Tab-separated table of C-alpha atoms in Angstrom:
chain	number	residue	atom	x	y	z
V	8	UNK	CA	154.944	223.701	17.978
V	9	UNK	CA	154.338	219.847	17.263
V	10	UNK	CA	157.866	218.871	19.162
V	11	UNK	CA	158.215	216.308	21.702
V	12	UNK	CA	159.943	217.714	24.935
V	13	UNK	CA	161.981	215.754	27.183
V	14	UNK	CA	161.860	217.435	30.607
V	15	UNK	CA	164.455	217.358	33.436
V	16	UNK	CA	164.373	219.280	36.193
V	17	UNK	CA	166.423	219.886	39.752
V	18	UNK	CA	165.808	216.680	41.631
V	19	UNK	CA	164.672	217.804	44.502
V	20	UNK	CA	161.837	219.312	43.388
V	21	UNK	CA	161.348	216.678	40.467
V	22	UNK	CA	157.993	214.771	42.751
V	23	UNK	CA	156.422	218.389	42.244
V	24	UNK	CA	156.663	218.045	38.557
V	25	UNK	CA	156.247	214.624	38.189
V	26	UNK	CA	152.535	215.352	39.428
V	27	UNK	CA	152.306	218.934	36.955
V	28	UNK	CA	152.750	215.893	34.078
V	29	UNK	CA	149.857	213.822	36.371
V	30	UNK	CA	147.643	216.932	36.461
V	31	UNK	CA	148.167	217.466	32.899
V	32	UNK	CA	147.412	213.871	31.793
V	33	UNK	CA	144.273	214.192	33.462
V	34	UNK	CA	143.339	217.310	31.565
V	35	UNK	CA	143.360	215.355	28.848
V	36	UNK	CA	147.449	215.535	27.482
V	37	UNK	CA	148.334	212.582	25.918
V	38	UNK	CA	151.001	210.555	27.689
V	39	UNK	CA	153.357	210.036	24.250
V	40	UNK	CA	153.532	213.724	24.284
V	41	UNK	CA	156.491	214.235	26.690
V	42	UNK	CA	158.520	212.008	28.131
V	43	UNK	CA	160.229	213.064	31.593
V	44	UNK	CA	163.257	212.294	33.024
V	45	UNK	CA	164.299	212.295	37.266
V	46	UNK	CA	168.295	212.667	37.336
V	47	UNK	CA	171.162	214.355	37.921
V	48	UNK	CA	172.831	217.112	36.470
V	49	UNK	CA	175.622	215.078	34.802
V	50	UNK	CA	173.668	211.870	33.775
V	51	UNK	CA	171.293	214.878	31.890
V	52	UNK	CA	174.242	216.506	30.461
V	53	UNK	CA	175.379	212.866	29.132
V	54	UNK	CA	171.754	212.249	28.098
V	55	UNK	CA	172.099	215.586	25.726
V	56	UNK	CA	175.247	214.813	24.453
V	57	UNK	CA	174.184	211.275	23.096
V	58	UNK	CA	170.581	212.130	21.638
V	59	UNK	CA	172.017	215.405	20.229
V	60	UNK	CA	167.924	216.890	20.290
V	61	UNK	CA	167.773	219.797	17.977
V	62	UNK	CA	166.973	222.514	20.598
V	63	UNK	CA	167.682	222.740	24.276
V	64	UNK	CA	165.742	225.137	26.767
V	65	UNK	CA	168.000	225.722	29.595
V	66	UNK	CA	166.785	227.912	32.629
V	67	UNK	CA	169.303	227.776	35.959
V	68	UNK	CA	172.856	228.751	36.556
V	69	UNK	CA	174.877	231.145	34.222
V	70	UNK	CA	177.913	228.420	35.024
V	71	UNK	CA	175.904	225.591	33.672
V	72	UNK	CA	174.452	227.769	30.806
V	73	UNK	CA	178.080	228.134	29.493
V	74	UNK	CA	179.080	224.720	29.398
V	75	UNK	CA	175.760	223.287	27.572
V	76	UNK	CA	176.243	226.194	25.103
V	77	UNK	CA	180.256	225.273	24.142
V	78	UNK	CA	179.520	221.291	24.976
V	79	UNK	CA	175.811	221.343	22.650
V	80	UNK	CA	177.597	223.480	19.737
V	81	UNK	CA	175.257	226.505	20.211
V	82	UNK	CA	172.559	224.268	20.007
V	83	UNK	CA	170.608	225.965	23.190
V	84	UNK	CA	168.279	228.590	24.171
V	85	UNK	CA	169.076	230.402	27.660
V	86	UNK	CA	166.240	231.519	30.010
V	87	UNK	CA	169.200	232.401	31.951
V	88	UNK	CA	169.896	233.109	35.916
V	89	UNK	CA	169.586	236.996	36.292
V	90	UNK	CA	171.284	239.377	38.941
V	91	UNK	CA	168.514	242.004	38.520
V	92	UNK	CA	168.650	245.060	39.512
V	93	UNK	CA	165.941	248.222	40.960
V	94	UNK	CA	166.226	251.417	40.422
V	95	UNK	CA	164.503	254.341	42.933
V	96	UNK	CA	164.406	257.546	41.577
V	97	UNK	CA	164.693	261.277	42.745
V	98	UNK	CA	160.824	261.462	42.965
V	99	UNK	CA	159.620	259.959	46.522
V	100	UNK	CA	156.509	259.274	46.817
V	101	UNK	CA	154.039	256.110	47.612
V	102	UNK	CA	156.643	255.142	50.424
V	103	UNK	CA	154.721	252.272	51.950
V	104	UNK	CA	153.518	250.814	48.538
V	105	UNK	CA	157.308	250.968	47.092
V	106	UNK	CA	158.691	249.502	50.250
V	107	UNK	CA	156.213	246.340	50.240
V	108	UNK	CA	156.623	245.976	46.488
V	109	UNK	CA	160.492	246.067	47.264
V	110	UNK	CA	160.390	242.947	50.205
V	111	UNK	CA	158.002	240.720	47.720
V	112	UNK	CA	160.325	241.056	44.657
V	113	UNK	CA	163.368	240.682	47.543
V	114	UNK	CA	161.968	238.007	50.016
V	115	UNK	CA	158.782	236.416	48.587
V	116	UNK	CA	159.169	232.411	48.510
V	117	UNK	CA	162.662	233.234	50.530
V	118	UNK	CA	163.923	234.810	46.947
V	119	UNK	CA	164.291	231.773	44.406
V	120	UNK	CA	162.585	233.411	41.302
V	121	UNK	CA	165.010	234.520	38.919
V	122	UNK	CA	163.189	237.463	38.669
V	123	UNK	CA	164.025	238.258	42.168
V	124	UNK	CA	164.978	241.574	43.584
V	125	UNK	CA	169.009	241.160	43.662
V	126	UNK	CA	170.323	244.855	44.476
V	127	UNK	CA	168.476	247.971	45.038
V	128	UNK	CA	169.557	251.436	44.080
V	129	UNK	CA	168.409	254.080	45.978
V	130	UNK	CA	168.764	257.405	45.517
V	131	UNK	CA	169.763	259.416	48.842
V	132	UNK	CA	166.117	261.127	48.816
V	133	UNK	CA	164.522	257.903	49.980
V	134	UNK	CA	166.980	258.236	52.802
V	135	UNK	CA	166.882	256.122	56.265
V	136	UNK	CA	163.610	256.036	56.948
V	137	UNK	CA	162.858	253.741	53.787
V	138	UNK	CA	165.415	251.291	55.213
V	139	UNK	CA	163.455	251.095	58.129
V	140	UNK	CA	160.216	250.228	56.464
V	141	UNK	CA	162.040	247.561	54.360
V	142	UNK	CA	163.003	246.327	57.692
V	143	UNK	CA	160.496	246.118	59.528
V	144	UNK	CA	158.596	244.256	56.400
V	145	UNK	CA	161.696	241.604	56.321
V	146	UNK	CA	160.855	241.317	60.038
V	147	UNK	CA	156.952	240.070	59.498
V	148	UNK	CA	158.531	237.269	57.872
V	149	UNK	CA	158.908	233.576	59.808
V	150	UNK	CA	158.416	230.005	59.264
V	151	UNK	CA	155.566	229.506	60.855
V	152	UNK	CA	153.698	230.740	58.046
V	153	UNK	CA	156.119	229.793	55.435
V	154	UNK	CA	156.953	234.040	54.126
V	155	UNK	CA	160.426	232.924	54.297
V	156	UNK	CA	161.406	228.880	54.107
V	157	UNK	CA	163.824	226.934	52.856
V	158	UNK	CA	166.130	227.384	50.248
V	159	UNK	CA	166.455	224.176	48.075
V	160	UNK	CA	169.319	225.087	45.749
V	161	UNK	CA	171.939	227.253	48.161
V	162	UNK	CA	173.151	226.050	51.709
V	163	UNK	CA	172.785	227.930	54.685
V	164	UNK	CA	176.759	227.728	55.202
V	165	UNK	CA	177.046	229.427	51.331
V	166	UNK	CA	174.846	231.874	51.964
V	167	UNK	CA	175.999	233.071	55.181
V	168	UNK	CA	179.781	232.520	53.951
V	169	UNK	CA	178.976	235.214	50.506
V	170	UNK	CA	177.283	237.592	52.886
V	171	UNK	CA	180.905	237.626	55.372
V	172	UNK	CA	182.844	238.384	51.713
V	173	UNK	CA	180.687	241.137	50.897
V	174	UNK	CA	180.942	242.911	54.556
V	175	UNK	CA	184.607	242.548	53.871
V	176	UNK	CA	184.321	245.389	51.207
V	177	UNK	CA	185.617	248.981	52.756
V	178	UNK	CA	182.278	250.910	53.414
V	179	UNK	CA	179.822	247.226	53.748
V	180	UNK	CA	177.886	246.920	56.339
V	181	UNK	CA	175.040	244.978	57.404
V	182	UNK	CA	171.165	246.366	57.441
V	183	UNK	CA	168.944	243.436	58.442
V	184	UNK	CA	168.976	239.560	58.512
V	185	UNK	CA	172.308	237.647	58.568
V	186	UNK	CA	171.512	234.767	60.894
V	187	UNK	CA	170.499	231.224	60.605
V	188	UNK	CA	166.781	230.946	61.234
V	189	UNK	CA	165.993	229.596	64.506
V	190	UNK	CA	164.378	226.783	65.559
V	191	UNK	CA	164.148	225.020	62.844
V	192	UNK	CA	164.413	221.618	61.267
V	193	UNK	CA	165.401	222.369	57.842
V	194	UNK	CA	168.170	219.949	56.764
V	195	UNK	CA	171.509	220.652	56.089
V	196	UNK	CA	171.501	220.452	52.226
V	197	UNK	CA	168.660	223.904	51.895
V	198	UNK	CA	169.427	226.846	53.226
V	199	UNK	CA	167.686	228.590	56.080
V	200	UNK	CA	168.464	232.239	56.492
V	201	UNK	CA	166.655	235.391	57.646
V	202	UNK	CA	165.840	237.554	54.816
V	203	UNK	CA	169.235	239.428	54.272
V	204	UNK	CA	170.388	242.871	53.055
V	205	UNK	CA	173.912	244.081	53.008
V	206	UNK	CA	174.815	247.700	52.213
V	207	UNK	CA	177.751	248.387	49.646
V	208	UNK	CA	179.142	251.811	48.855
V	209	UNK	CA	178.659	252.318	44.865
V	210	UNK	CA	182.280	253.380	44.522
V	211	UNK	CA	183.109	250.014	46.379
V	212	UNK	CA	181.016	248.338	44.071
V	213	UNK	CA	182.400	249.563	40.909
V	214	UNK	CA	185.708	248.365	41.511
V	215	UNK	CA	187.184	245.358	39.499
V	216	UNK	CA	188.367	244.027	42.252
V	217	UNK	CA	185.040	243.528	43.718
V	218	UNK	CA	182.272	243.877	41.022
V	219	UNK	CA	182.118	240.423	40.044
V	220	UNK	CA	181.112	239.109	44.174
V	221	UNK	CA	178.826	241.971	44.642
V	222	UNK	CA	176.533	241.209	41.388
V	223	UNK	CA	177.111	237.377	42.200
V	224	UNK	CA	172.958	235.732	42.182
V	225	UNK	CA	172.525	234.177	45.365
V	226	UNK	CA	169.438	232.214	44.712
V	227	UNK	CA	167.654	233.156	48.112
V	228	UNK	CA	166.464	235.888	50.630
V	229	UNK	CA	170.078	238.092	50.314
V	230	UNK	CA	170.194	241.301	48.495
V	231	UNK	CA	172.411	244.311	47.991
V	232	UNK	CA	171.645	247.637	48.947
V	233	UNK	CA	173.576	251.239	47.731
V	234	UNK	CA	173.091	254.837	47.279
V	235	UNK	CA	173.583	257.345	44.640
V	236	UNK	CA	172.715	260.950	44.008
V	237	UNK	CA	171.717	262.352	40.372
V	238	UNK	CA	175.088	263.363	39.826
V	239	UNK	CA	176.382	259.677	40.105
V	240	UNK	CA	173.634	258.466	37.673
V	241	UNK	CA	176.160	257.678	35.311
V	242	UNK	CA	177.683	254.826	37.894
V	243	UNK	CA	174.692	253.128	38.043
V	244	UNK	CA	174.122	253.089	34.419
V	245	UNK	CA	177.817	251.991	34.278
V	246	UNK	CA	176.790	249.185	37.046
V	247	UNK	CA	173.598	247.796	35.326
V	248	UNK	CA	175.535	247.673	31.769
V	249	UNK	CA	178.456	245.485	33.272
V	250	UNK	CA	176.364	243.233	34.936
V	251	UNK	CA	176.211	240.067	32.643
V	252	UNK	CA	172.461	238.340	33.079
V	253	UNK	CA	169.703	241.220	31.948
V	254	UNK	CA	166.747	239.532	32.959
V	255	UNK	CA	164.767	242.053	34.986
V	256	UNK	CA	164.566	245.479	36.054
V	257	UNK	CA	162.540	248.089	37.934
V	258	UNK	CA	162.635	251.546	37.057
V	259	UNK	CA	160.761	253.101	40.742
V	260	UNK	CA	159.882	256.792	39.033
V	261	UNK	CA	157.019	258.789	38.054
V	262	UNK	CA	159.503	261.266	36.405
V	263	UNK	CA	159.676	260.969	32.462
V	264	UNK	CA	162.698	262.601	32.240
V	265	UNK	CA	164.684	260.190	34.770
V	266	UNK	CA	162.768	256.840	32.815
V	267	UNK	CA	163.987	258.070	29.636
V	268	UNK	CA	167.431	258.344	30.941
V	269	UNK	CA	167.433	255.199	32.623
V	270	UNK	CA	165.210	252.959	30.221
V	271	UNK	CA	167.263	254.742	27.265
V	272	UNK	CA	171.263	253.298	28.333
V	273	UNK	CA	170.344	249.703	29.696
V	274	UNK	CA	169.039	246.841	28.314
V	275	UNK	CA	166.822	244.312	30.044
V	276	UNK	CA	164.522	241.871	28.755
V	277	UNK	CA	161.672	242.690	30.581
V	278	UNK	CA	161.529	246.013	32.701
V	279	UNK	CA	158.921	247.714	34.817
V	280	UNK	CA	158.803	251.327	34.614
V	281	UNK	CA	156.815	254.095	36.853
V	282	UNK	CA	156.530	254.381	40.694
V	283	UNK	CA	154.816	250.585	41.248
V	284	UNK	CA	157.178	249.265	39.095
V	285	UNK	CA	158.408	245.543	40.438
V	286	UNK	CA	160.731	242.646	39.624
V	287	UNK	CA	158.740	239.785	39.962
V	288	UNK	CA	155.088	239.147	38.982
V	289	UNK	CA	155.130	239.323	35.319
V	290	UNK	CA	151.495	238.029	34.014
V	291	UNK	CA	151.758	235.298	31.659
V	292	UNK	CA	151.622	237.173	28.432
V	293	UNK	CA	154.535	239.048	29.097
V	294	UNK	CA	158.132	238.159	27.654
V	295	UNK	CA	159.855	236.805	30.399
V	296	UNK	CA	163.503	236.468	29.333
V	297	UNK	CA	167.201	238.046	29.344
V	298	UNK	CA	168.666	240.645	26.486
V	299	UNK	CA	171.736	241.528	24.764
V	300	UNK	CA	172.243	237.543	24.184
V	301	UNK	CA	171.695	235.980	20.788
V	302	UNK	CA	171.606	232.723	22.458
V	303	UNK	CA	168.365	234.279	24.659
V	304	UNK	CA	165.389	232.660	25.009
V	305	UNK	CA	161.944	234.195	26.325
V	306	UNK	CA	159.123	232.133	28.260
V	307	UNK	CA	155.674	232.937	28.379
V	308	UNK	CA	154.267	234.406	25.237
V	309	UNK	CA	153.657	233.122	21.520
V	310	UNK	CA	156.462	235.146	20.335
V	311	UNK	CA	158.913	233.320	23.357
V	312	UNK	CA	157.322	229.897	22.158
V	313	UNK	CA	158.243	230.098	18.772
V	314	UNK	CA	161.768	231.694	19.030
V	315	UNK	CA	162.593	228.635	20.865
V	316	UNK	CA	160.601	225.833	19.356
V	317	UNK	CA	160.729	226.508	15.687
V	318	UNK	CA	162.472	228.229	13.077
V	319	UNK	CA	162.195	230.266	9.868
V	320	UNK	CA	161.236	228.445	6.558
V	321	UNK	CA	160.937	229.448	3.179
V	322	UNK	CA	159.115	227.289	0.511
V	323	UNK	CA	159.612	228.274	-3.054
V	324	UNK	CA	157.523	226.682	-5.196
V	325	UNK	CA	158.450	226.320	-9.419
V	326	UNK	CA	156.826	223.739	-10.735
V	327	UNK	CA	156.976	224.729	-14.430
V	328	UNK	CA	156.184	224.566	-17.198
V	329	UNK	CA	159.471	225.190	-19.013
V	330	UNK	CA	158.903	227.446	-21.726
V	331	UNK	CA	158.086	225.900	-24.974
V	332	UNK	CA	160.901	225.682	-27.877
V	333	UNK	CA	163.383	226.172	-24.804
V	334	UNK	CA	167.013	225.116	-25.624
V	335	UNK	CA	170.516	224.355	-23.929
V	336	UNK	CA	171.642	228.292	-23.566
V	337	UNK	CA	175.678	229.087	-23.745
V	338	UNK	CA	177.485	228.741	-20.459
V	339	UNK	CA	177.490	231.932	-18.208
């Protein structure tokens, strides 16, 4: 879009993108083109504040999001942090294939994508025998081979402390995970912790009281779990419309008429739809951003490139010539 980017990102994974700026210099990128910056959160946020750039791409916390929106005047563009949600419908079918796709969008790279798998609603017809399967997939997992590893942005001791609040809620109980892994060496700033999942009653859920810690992103392998029947469609609707990030969403259904409920009263920025329908994975020429937001920005395709990078321009051209014999007219 012929603007210069100055990129920060989390420091402890800054080395890995340090070399992404190596790889691309080699490529051939010249090295005036971006200029890259390895600090912390605040000395950033001061950084913005004094060279007042014209456009800022955020991606990370909602928290964070808020303040650079209210402390940059609006000038930002939010890939924001999503709760995102899945949706199983009536029609069961492809159990094995839904259950797999369900742990990779849950647990893959111990769940820090923001496209990750935060709560699953199931509808009663899956029943226990699908909770099994997504539990003995969670089990595979280990550290050996790295299918589930450190967390680098949430702490063992936060992650284990949000799962004890949420199996405080009437009705919560847990379904698999919970413990520290063993045996490791991971320090104490990442987290280490089996991949998770913590059933909530969608009643419990719903309640003000407790809606805002059960749809609270833990940026690792935890997610929620509930149950509905058709009749208590309208709940989940009701729970996917108050939730506040709408990144992504799966819609698990081969049945039109449940997709065009579903897909017809929420709003998500980018949402799989039919019985392999996923989370995570989007190919790179898919929008990949939240909705409902005018302060949302997309990543991936033309269209997300120039939302965020340019703007709309009109050039009017009138040159002349004034018309001959033209004279000073009476004011209007």
């Amino acid at each position: 879009m012929g603007n210069k980017p100055v990129l920060k990102v989390d420091s402890k994974v800054s080395v890995v993108m340090e070399q992404m700026l190596r790889l691309l210099h080699a490529c051939g990128m010249p090295k005036t083109d971006a200029d890259f910056l390895n600090c912390d959160g605040p000395t950033m946020h001061q950084f913005l504040l004094e060279a007042r750039p014209k456009v800022t791409l955020f991606t990370g916390s909602s928290r964070v999001a808020e303040k650079l929106a209210e402390d940059l005047r609006g000038r930002v563009k939010l890939e924001d942090a999503g709760f995102d949600w899945k949706i199983l419908g009536p029609d069961v079918q492809e159990e094995d294939y839904v259950a797999w796709v369900c742990d990779q969008d849950a647990y893959a790279c111990s769940g820090q994508k923001c496209s990750a798998q935060s709560i699953l609603f199931m509808h009663k017809n899956w029943g226990a025998s699908f909770l099994e399967k997504l539990n003995n997939l969670a089990k595979r997992r280990k550290l050996e081979d790295l299918t589930v590893g450190p967390v680098l942005t949430v702490t063992t001791d936060r992650i284990l402390d949000h799962l004890q609040k949420l199996l405080r809620i009437p009705g919560a109980k847990l379904l698999f995970g919970g413990q520290e892994l063993k045996n490791h060496s991971i320090p104490k700033v990442y987290g280490a912790v089996e991949p998770t999942a913590v059933f909530i009653p969608l009643t419990q859920m719903l309640r003000d009281d407790y809606f805002n810690l059960v749809t609270t992103e833990i940026f690792g392998p935890l997610q929620v779990i509930t149950e509905y029947t058709c009749e208590h469609l309208p709940l989940v609707l009701e729970a996917c419309e108050r939730m506040e990030a709408h990144l992504t969403a799966a819609v698990v259904s081969n049945d039109a008429k449940f997709l065009q409920e579903v897909l017809g009263n929420t709003t998500n920025g980018t949402t799989y739809a039919g019985i392999r329908a996923r989370t995570t994975g989007a190919p790179q020429n898919h929008w990949f951003g939240p909705a409902g937001d005018p302060r949302a920005a997309g990543i991936g395709t033309p269209e997300a490139i120039r939302l965020v990078w340019s703007c709309h321009r009109e050039i009017i051209h009138d040159v002349g010539p004034v018309p001959k014999g033209w004279s000073l007219p009476p004011p209007s």
